[in-house]
Amino acid sequence: MAETDQYTIDQFYRFISEGRLMAVKCNSCGKQTLPPRQICPECHSENLEWIQIGTEGRILTYTIIYIPPKGFEDMAPYAYGIIELEGNIRLPGIIRDVDLDDLKVGMKVEVCFDRETSDKWPNWPRYYFRPVES
Amino acid sequence: MHFRLCYPVLDVLRWNTLRKPLASIVSAGLSKFGKREGLSGRELFVEAAKEAFENCPNLDPKRDIQALIIGQMSESFEHQGHSAPAVSDWTGLLPVPAVRVEVACASSGAAIRYGVLAILSGVYDVVMVGGFEKMTSRTTAEVTEYLAMASDFPFEQWNGVTFPGLFALMATAHMHKYGTREEQLAMVAVKNHHNATLNPKAHMQKEITVEKAMQSRIVAWPLKLYDCSLISDGAACAILTKPEIARQFTDTPVHIIGSGHGSDTIGLYERSDYTYLNSTRYAAKEAFKMADIEPKDVNVAEVHDCFTIAEIIAYEDLGFCKPGEGGKLIEDGETSLDGRIPVNTSGGLKAKGHPIGATGVAQLYEIYLQLTGQAGERQIDNCNIGLSHNLGGSGATCLIHIYERG
Ligand SMILES: [Zn+2]
């Protein structure tokens, strides 16, 4: 089995390192899932495929983190939101390059790719969001 | 193939136990909550156990207790896993079976549930349940890191969110959808701090004001320091028996008449709405149906106020008010000690303290005191039915129990 046939979180982040935002689509019921799962949570089908999804979305809700977790100390305070993407897919993450006073529910943002990885587990790259220029 | 799990045992249980207690509490104990320097988790548990034993002279722990089920969230705090046999040993219960259950902050809520089910199974007549956490020997940064482990690692933790951040996301959504105000969040903290001044075992005994809460340091906007529960050491326990034998041990048993347990996605982001918790709604439906009562029948409740917004959302999900009216409920004083439905008479996680693994049974303890008339200055009049609501993580787990004066 090719690695891309595996519907794993590791594979999702491998796609991120290639600058692609991929989700899993169920060919039985049509549900699109992110994070990927090996069994469709809706209908239990294993007839799945990776699909590339658009990078534009909107903020469903957000917070501004003033007391950051380990590894994020240099960035605080920073905006963190849950973003709705095409196909009712939701993804959480940091919203960069935004004036914290401008944050709003419904604001349009896009997914960007930070392809850098380290040798340390889990050696995943990171994605983030930034406002779409209007 | 379409495959769905069903729960034949629980269906029988619902049918079989209508208006009949599931199990009875014959005694309970709680350690003092706070910074308990020099005491380990198991030693705090013994402090709680001694109270439960002393208040129940008819119970011979060595002879009568047949199993121990405890909640503990994290091995990281004390570098101690496999804690159940150690707690059992220190409590003088060896060699009976001892097991630890873990669903983050709802760990000892689950201990209650599985203690009840152990009794209902017919295998045991007397089971001890409880929980503990020893948190204050760690730095705030370490505590934050260990607590974050109860959220989704690959998407939430990896991308820089904290636990206050997750509840802040719910607060923003609630404020956006319903117009809930930051002042209303602060009112939850003011109420719970007031209640804690009447609870000698509470971690913090200090009145605060809305102004003070509003001006406190921002942790994760819109949540500030006074919207967050405390980092505490503490332990709680209770002795559960088959209802038929409860009066051999005490004249004032409290019956558990409903138990609900719901689960949801570990990541908050995957849920369809951030203004309510489906795990709470599911658990509430199960518990109320089992108890055959309605939300309006509840006289006193302990709800999971890990953050102030969580208490407001709990009001709504438990049916104490309609969705979106939680802010108004606190503002109108309905959940104060003299209100229609007093909530968190103990001071809640906010001010009594939140030693994670102890919290579920600590909530039971407060309801037990209220229903047996032992709650001192914070005693609610005419108290017959109580409820406890215990969340794990950002709501991927919810345990609810309903209690009736025996
Ligand atoms: Zn499907």
XYZ file of C-alpha atoms and ligand atoms in Angstrom:
541
model
C 0.000 0.000 0.000
C 1.343 3.401 -0.940
C 1.781 5.796 1.935
C -0.718 8.202 0.405
C -3.347 5.489 0.675
C -2.988 5.660 4.424
C -5.447 8.026 5.984
C -3.237 9.083 8.871
C -2.403 12.301 10.695
C 1.229 11.779 9.707
C 0.235 11.729 6.049
C -1.841 14.900 6.505
C 1.256 16.703 7.782
C 3.396 15.238 4.960
C 0.983 16.931 2.559
C 1.320 20.163 4.565
C 5.084 19.991 4.077
C 4.367 19.863 0.341
C 2.114 22.926 0.600
C -1.101 20.998 0.062
C -4.190 21.038 2.286
C -5.738 17.592 2.019
C -8.810 16.033 3.605
C -10.330 12.568 3.414
C -13.517 12.053 1.445
C -15.797 9.062 1.932
C -16.891 7.661 -1.421
C -19.874 5.922 0.163
C -21.621 8.830 1.902
C -19.670 11.854 0.655
C -18.577 13.073 4.086
C -15.310 15.001 4.147
C -13.211 14.455 7.249
C -10.306 16.263 8.844
C -8.414 15.009 10.835
C -8.204 11.960 8.610
C -9.654 8.735 9.907
C -9.260 5.250 8.462
C -12.977 4.534 8.872
C -15.670 7.042 7.896
C -17.114 8.288 11.213
C -20.478 8.812 9.501
C -21.104 5.491 7.730
C -18.161 3.239 8.696
C -17.120 2.837 5.062
C -13.463 2.225 4.250
C -13.912 3.388 0.661
C -12.003 6.664 1.094
C -9.760 9.007 -0.854
C -7.588 12.055 -0.232
C -8.918 15.244 -1.812
C -7.277 18.649 -1.986
C -9.415 21.398 -0.472
C -9.389 25.153 -0.947
C -7.318 27.213 1.460
C -9.812 30.030 1.999
C -12.093 30.002 5.007
C -13.665 32.134 7.712
C -13.233 32.501 11.460
C -15.952 30.660 13.427
C -14.565 31.699 16.815
C -11.266 33.005 18.181
C -9.268 33.854 21.268
C -6.125 35.822 21.996
C -3.602 33.757 23.901
C -1.676 35.912 26.399
C -0.250 33.069 28.488
C 1.190 30.687 25.874
C 2.109 27.026 26.089
C 5.717 25.839 25.946
C 7.338 26.611 22.613
C 5.068 29.552 21.779
C 6.468 32.062 24.296
C 7.963 34.367 21.662
C 4.687 34.829 19.820
C 2.366 35.868 22.685
C -0.039 37.544 22.609
C -1.323 35.854 19.473
C -4.664 35.096 17.851
C -5.911 31.533 17.691
C -9.099 30.540 15.947
C -11.247 27.769 14.566
C -11.598 28.189 10.814
C -14.349 26.813 8.604
C -13.070 25.640 5.220
C -14.890 24.258 2.195
C -16.949 21.103 2.752
C -17.766 22.079 6.358
C -14.231 21.176 7.414
C -12.957 22.910 10.550
C -9.353 23.471 11.461
C -7.857 25.200 14.509
C -4.681 27.241 14.497
C -2.809 30.485 14.948
C -3.885 33.513 12.922
C -0.763 35.516 12.019
C -0.299 38.945 10.426
C -3.504 40.321 11.939
C -4.107 43.405 14.059
C -5.572 41.843 17.216
C -8.177 44.626 17.395
C -9.442 43.731 13.916
C -10.319 40.118 14.741
C -13.954 39.264 14.092
C -16.137 36.186 13.839
C -16.726 35.709 10.107
C -13.405 37.268 9.051
C -11.954 35.730 5.888
C -8.601 33.993 6.279
C -6.436 31.620 4.260
C -4.293 28.643 5.176
C -0.536 29.154 4.843
C 2.233 26.613 5.133
C 5.252 26.697 7.386
C 7.135 23.778 5.878
C 9.954 23.683 8.368
C 10.308 20.433 10.303
C 12.678 19.225 13.002
C 14.239 15.841 13.709
C 12.358 15.613 16.976
C 9.083 13.706 17.298
C 6.563 14.295 15.872
C 8.572 16.128 13.155
C 5.492 17.667 11.609
C 5.490 21.039 9.861
C 2.886 23.613 10.842
C 0.103 25.396 9.011
C -1.292 28.745 10.082
C -3.870 31.277 8.947
C -3.692 34.892 7.839
C -6.336 37.382 6.779
C -7.217 37.435 3.094
C -6.476 40.844 1.561
C -9.775 42.378 0.589
C -21.800 -2.387 6.827
C -23.695 -0.043 9.040
C -22.873 -0.962 12.585
C -24.012 0.765 15.716
C -23.250 -0.164 19.285
C -26.204 -0.696 21.518
C -26.339 -0.857 25.290
C -28.633 -3.708 26.299
C -27.428 -3.656 29.899
C -28.312 0.003 30.334
C -31.684 -0.474 28.711
C -32.487 -3.178 31.232
C -31.144 -0.913 33.935
C -33.481 1.929 32.954
C -36.449 -0.358 32.901
C -35.507 -2.065 36.104
C -34.656 0.903 38.268
C -37.341 3.442 37.585
C -37.606 5.504 40.772
C -35.449 2.928 42.524
C -31.986 4.016 43.723
C -29.035 2.702 41.735
C -26.748 2.808 44.759
C -26.542 4.633 48.091
C -23.904 6.883 49.613
C -23.449 5.993 53.282
C -20.472 8.238 53.982
C -18.117 10.652 52.243
C -14.911 12.541 52.960
C -12.971 15.485 51.605
C -9.477 16.700 52.358
C -8.859 20.390 52.820
C -8.197 21.825 49.344
C -5.298 24.157 48.689
C -1.534 24.179 48.651
C -0.882 21.164 50.876
C 2.853 21.252 51.194
C 4.552 18.022 52.236
C 1.583 15.790 51.502
C 1.476 13.402 48.544
C -1.669 12.462 46.650
C -2.131 9.187 48.466
C -1.700 10.936 51.831
C -4.341 13.492 50.887
C -6.610 10.592 49.998
C -6.120 9.149 53.485
C -7.199 12.509 54.954
C -10.474 12.229 53.025
C -10.864 8.529 53.866
C -10.431 9.134 57.616
C -13.353 11.554 57.569
C -15.537 9.041 55.697
C -14.609 6.254 58.117
C -15.022 8.366 61.278
C -18.489 9.481 60.206
C -19.608 5.911 59.606
C -18.807 3.893 62.749
C -20.913 0.952 61.566
C -18.551 0.493 58.632
C -15.484 -1.674 59.147
C -13.377 -0.645 56.137
C -11.199 -3.756 56.204
C -14.184 -6.090 56.449
C -16.788 -4.279 54.384
C -15.121 -2.475 51.459
C -14.827 -4.876 48.539
C -13.334 -2.672 45.818
C -11.751 0.747 45.287
C -12.209 2.866 42.158
C -10.279 6.139 41.984
C -9.798 8.995 39.571
C -6.434 10.655 38.932
C -5.742 12.701 35.846
C -2.002 12.639 35.334
C 1.028 10.641 36.408
C 3.173 13.650 35.535
C 2.390 15.683 38.664
C 3.976 13.221 41.108
C 5.796 10.989 38.652
C 3.474 8.279 39.906
C 1.394 6.001 37.760
C -0.273 2.792 38.942
C -1.629 4.747 41.861
C -4.732 2.675 42.688
C -2.982 -0.089 44.661
C -0.851 2.509 46.460
C -3.928 4.481 47.492
C -5.617 1.248 48.520
C -2.588 0.271 50.598
C -2.337 3.643 52.359
C -6.078 3.486 53.056
C -5.706 0.040 54.628
C -7.716 -1.824 52.034
C -5.245 -4.355 50.590
C -5.792 -6.864 49.021
C -9.160 -5.872 47.520
C -9.242 -4.885 43.835
C -8.270 -1.270 43.163
C -8.393 0.472 39.824
C -7.823 3.963 38.483
C -10.115 5.412 35.842
C -9.044 8.354 33.704
C -11.121 10.748 31.626
C -9.171 13.938 32.362
C -11.000 16.293 34.748
C -13.973 13.906 34.870
C -11.887 11.006 36.187
C -13.593 10.710 39.553
C -17.011 11.439 38.029
C -16.314 8.256 36.099
C -15.205 6.547 39.326
C -18.709 7.237 40.697
C -20.310 5.856 37.553
C -18.274 2.666 37.551
C -18.721 2.262 41.299
C -22.471 2.442 40.772
C -22.280 -0.059 37.922
C -20.093 -2.383 40.011
C -22.797 -2.429 42.676
C -25.577 -2.837 40.117
C -23.698 -5.789 38.633
C -24.398 -7.641 41.858
C -20.734 -8.517 42.344
C -20.130 -5.988 45.143
C -22.227 -4.703 48.049
C -19.821 -1.986 49.230
C -17.452 -0.012 46.998
C -15.239 2.952 47.812
C -14.900 5.618 45.109
C -12.724 8.691 45.120
C -10.027 10.704 43.475
C -7.046 12.951 44.083
C -4.497 15.194 42.444
C -1.343 16.726 43.835
C -0.644 19.725 41.617
C 1.000 22.563 43.513
C 4.518 21.161 43.693
C 4.790 21.891 39.952
C 5.357 25.268 38.304
C 2.406 26.909 36.562
C 4.106 26.216 33.210
C 4.376 22.505 34.039
C 0.764 22.340 35.233
C -0.369 24.076 32.042
C 1.556 21.537 29.972
C 0.139 18.503 31.795
C -3.419 19.804 31.657
C -3.111 20.528 27.938
C -2.533 16.800 27.407
C -6.295 16.370 27.829
C -6.807 18.263 24.549
C -6.125 16.983 21.032
C -2.360 16.763 20.474
C -1.904 16.731 16.678
C -4.109 19.722 15.923
C -4.840 21.668 19.118
C -1.675 21.364 21.222
C 0.615 21.248 18.197
C -0.826 24.511 16.954
C -0.444 26.506 20.146
C -3.645 26.441 22.165
C -3.926 26.176 25.948
C -6.836 24.914 28.032
C -8.013 28.417 28.910
C -7.756 29.090 25.164
C -10.202 26.298 24.338
C -12.807 27.592 26.782
C -12.120 31.117 25.522
C -13.117 29.899 22.042
C -16.445 28.772 23.525
C -16.835 32.090 25.346
C -16.276 34.104 22.152
C -18.808 31.949 20.305
C -21.358 32.322 23.133
C -20.840 36.083 23.298
C -21.175 36.359 19.521
C -24.321 34.232 19.255
C -26.186 35.299 22.386
C -24.682 38.602 23.466
C -23.305 37.127 26.688
C -21.052 39.716 28.353
C -17.662 39.490 30.034
C -19.281 40.987 33.166
C -21.646 38.013 33.304
C -18.673 35.645 33.229
C -17.165 37.633 36.104
C -20.424 37.271 38.077
C -19.936 33.497 38.106
C -16.525 34.027 39.723
C -17.943 36.514 42.255
C -20.721 34.098 43.279
C -18.418 31.105 43.610
C -15.810 33.067 45.558
C -18.560 34.187 47.930
C -19.780 30.611 48.448
C -16.220 29.456 49.145
C -15.916 31.914 52.039
C -18.593 29.757 53.735
C -16.698 26.534 53.054
C -13.843 25.879 55.497
C -12.321 23.297 53.128
C -12.188 25.636 50.130
C -8.790 26.581 48.713
C -9.553 30.294 48.550
C -11.569 32.194 51.169
C -11.717 35.609 49.574
C -14.604 37.720 48.300
C -13.992 39.356 44.930
C -15.906 41.963 42.924
C -16.916 42.131 39.280
C -14.547 45.102 38.863
C -11.621 43.174 40.306
C -12.340 40.153 38.121
C -12.678 42.346 35.016
C -9.355 44.035 35.723
C -7.430 40.831 36.344
C -4.712 39.717 33.941
C -5.902 38.358 30.574
C -5.063 34.673 30.178
C -6.808 33.923 26.894
C -9.180 36.675 25.846
C -12.026 36.950 26.775
C -10.988 34.904 29.823
C -9.022 36.572 32.589
C -7.302 35.217 35.663
C -10.524 35.279 37.711
C -12.373 33.310 35.030
C -10.039 30.361 35.650
C -10.253 27.701 38.344
C -7.443 27.152 40.821
C -4.449 24.843 40.811
C -4.968 22.863 44.019
C -4.052 19.750 45.946
C -6.864 17.648 47.293
C -8.720 14.361 47.530
C -12.291 13.160 47.939
C -13.979 9.839 48.599
C -17.352 8.228 49.173
C -18.639 4.848 50.311
C -21.305 3.401 48.024
C -23.513 0.457 48.949
C -26.396 -1.529 47.580
C -29.502 0.520 48.503
C -31.006 -2.457 50.375
C -28.193 -2.471 52.956
C -27.523 1.283 53.244
C -29.332 1.623 56.574
C -27.037 -0.932 58.180
C -24.403 1.788 57.921
C -26.276 5.054 58.413
C -29.673 6.566 59.188
C -29.112 9.272 56.590
C -28.107 7.704 53.273
C -28.179 9.666 50.044
C -29.319 7.702 47.030
C -27.847 7.970 43.558
C -30.910 7.854 41.317
C -29.454 8.815 37.943
C -26.145 8.442 36.134
C -25.269 9.867 32.728
C -22.081 9.683 30.691
C -21.568 11.270 27.265
C -18.574 11.591 24.937
C -17.628 13.890 22.067
C -14.694 14.585 19.740
C -11.485 15.232 21.683
C -10.848 18.274 19.504
C -13.213 21.146 20.164
C -12.859 22.347 16.577
C -14.576 19.334 15.023
C -17.895 19.985 16.765
C -20.763 21.595 14.915
C -21.361 24.330 17.507
C -19.170 25.858 20.222
C -21.970 27.323 22.355
C -23.061 24.050 23.937
C -21.611 20.655 24.803
C -23.201 17.620 23.271
C -21.593 15.358 25.884
C -23.451 17.268 28.621
C -26.742 17.157 26.738
C -26.374 13.417 26.143
C -25.379 12.648 29.739
C -28.159 14.869 31.103
C -30.775 13.110 29.010
C -29.581 9.726 30.249
C -29.374 10.788 33.908
C -32.726 12.609 34.008
C -34.465 9.699 32.305
C -32.957 7.206 34.735
C -33.914 9.365 37.722
C -37.334 10.051 36.204
C -37.163 13.737 37.122
C -36.899 17.034 35.241
C -34.339 19.830 35.542
C -36.818 21.969 37.491
C -36.913 19.299 40.228
C -33.233 19.852 41.079
C -32.751 21.824 44.338
C -28.959 22.198 44.294
C -26.219 21.527 41.748
C -22.451 21.374 41.524
C -21.372 22.075 37.950
C -17.958 21.992 36.293
C -16.828 25.632 36.408
C -13.234 25.009 35.295
C -13.754 28.361 33.566
C -16.657 30.727 34.206
C -18.067 30.231 30.696
C -18.349 26.497 31.414
C -20.781 27.186 34.270
C -22.965 29.374 32.027
C -23.017 26.739 29.281
C -23.787 24.045 31.906
C -26.880 25.987 33.095
C -28.185 25.813 29.534
C -27.204 22.233 28.701
C -28.651 20.940 31.996
C -31.960 22.679 31.307
C -31.819 25.165 34.218
C -32.541 27.813 31.551
C -32.935 27.996 27.777
C -29.921 28.075 25.415
C -28.484 31.580 25.422
C -30.028 32.580 28.751
C -27.195 31.422 31.012
C -25.763 34.931 31.285
C -29.125 36.262 32.409
C -29.549 33.409 34.915
C -26.360 34.366 36.786
C -27.082 38.086 36.486
C -30.578 37.612 37.960
C -29.081 35.796 40.954
C -31.048 32.615 40.261
C -28.015 30.431 40.960
C -26.926 32.216 44.156
C -27.348 30.590 47.567
C -30.758 32.256 47.925
C -31.756 31.770 44.290
C -34.151 29.381 42.567
C -31.423 26.835 41.790
C -28.238 27.377 43.822
C -25.182 26.251 41.843
C -21.717 25.531 43.221
C -22.581 26.146 46.861
C -19.129 24.724 47.707
C -17.370 27.519 45.829
C -16.954 25.331 42.766
C -13.739 24.571 40.963
C -13.274 28.333 40.774
C -12.771 28.952 44.493
C -13.050 25.651 46.361
C -10.295 24.454 44.037
C -9.772 21.960 41.240
C -7.412 19.108 42.126
C -8.353 17.462 38.842
C -8.838 13.811 39.805
C -10.674 14.712 43.025
C -13.224 17.044 41.462
C -16.020 14.629 40.483
C -16.259 13.062 43.934
C -15.715 16.448 45.616
C -18.894 17.568 43.834
C -20.682 14.462 45.149
C -19.395 15.345 48.643
C -20.971 18.809 48.527
C -24.312 17.411 47.359
C -24.082 14.748 50.091
C -23.584 17.497 52.710
C -26.485 19.531 51.309
C -28.887 16.566 51.211
C -27.981 15.478 54.738
C -28.199 18.985 56.193
C -24.480 19.230 56.993
C -23.509 22.165 54.764
C -23.230 24.658 57.635
C -23.471 28.331 56.714
C -24.089 27.532 53.058
C -26.912 25.022 53.723
C -29.836 25.277 51.272
C -33.332 24.842 52.753
C -35.691 22.102 51.582
C -33.026 20.195 49.748
C -34.144 16.826 48.380
C -32.645 16.441 44.919
C -29.090 17.327 43.922
C -27.048 17.053 40.740
C -23.335 16.940 39.909
C -21.902 17.762 36.476
C -18.273 16.887 35.755
C -16.508 17.655 32.450
C -13.370 16.118 31.021
C -11.131 18.232 28.797
C -12.971 20.715 26.619
C -16.089 18.580 26.985
C -15.114 15.360 25.208
C -16.341 13.700 28.403
C -19.241 14.528 30.687
C -20.438 12.669 33.771
C -23.682 13.627 35.492
C -25.148 12.157 38.659
C -28.476 12.825 40.329
C -28.940 12.307 44.059
C -31.937 12.071 46.389
C -32.135 12.411 50.142
C -32.654 8.886 51.567
Zn -19.123 7.700 4.899
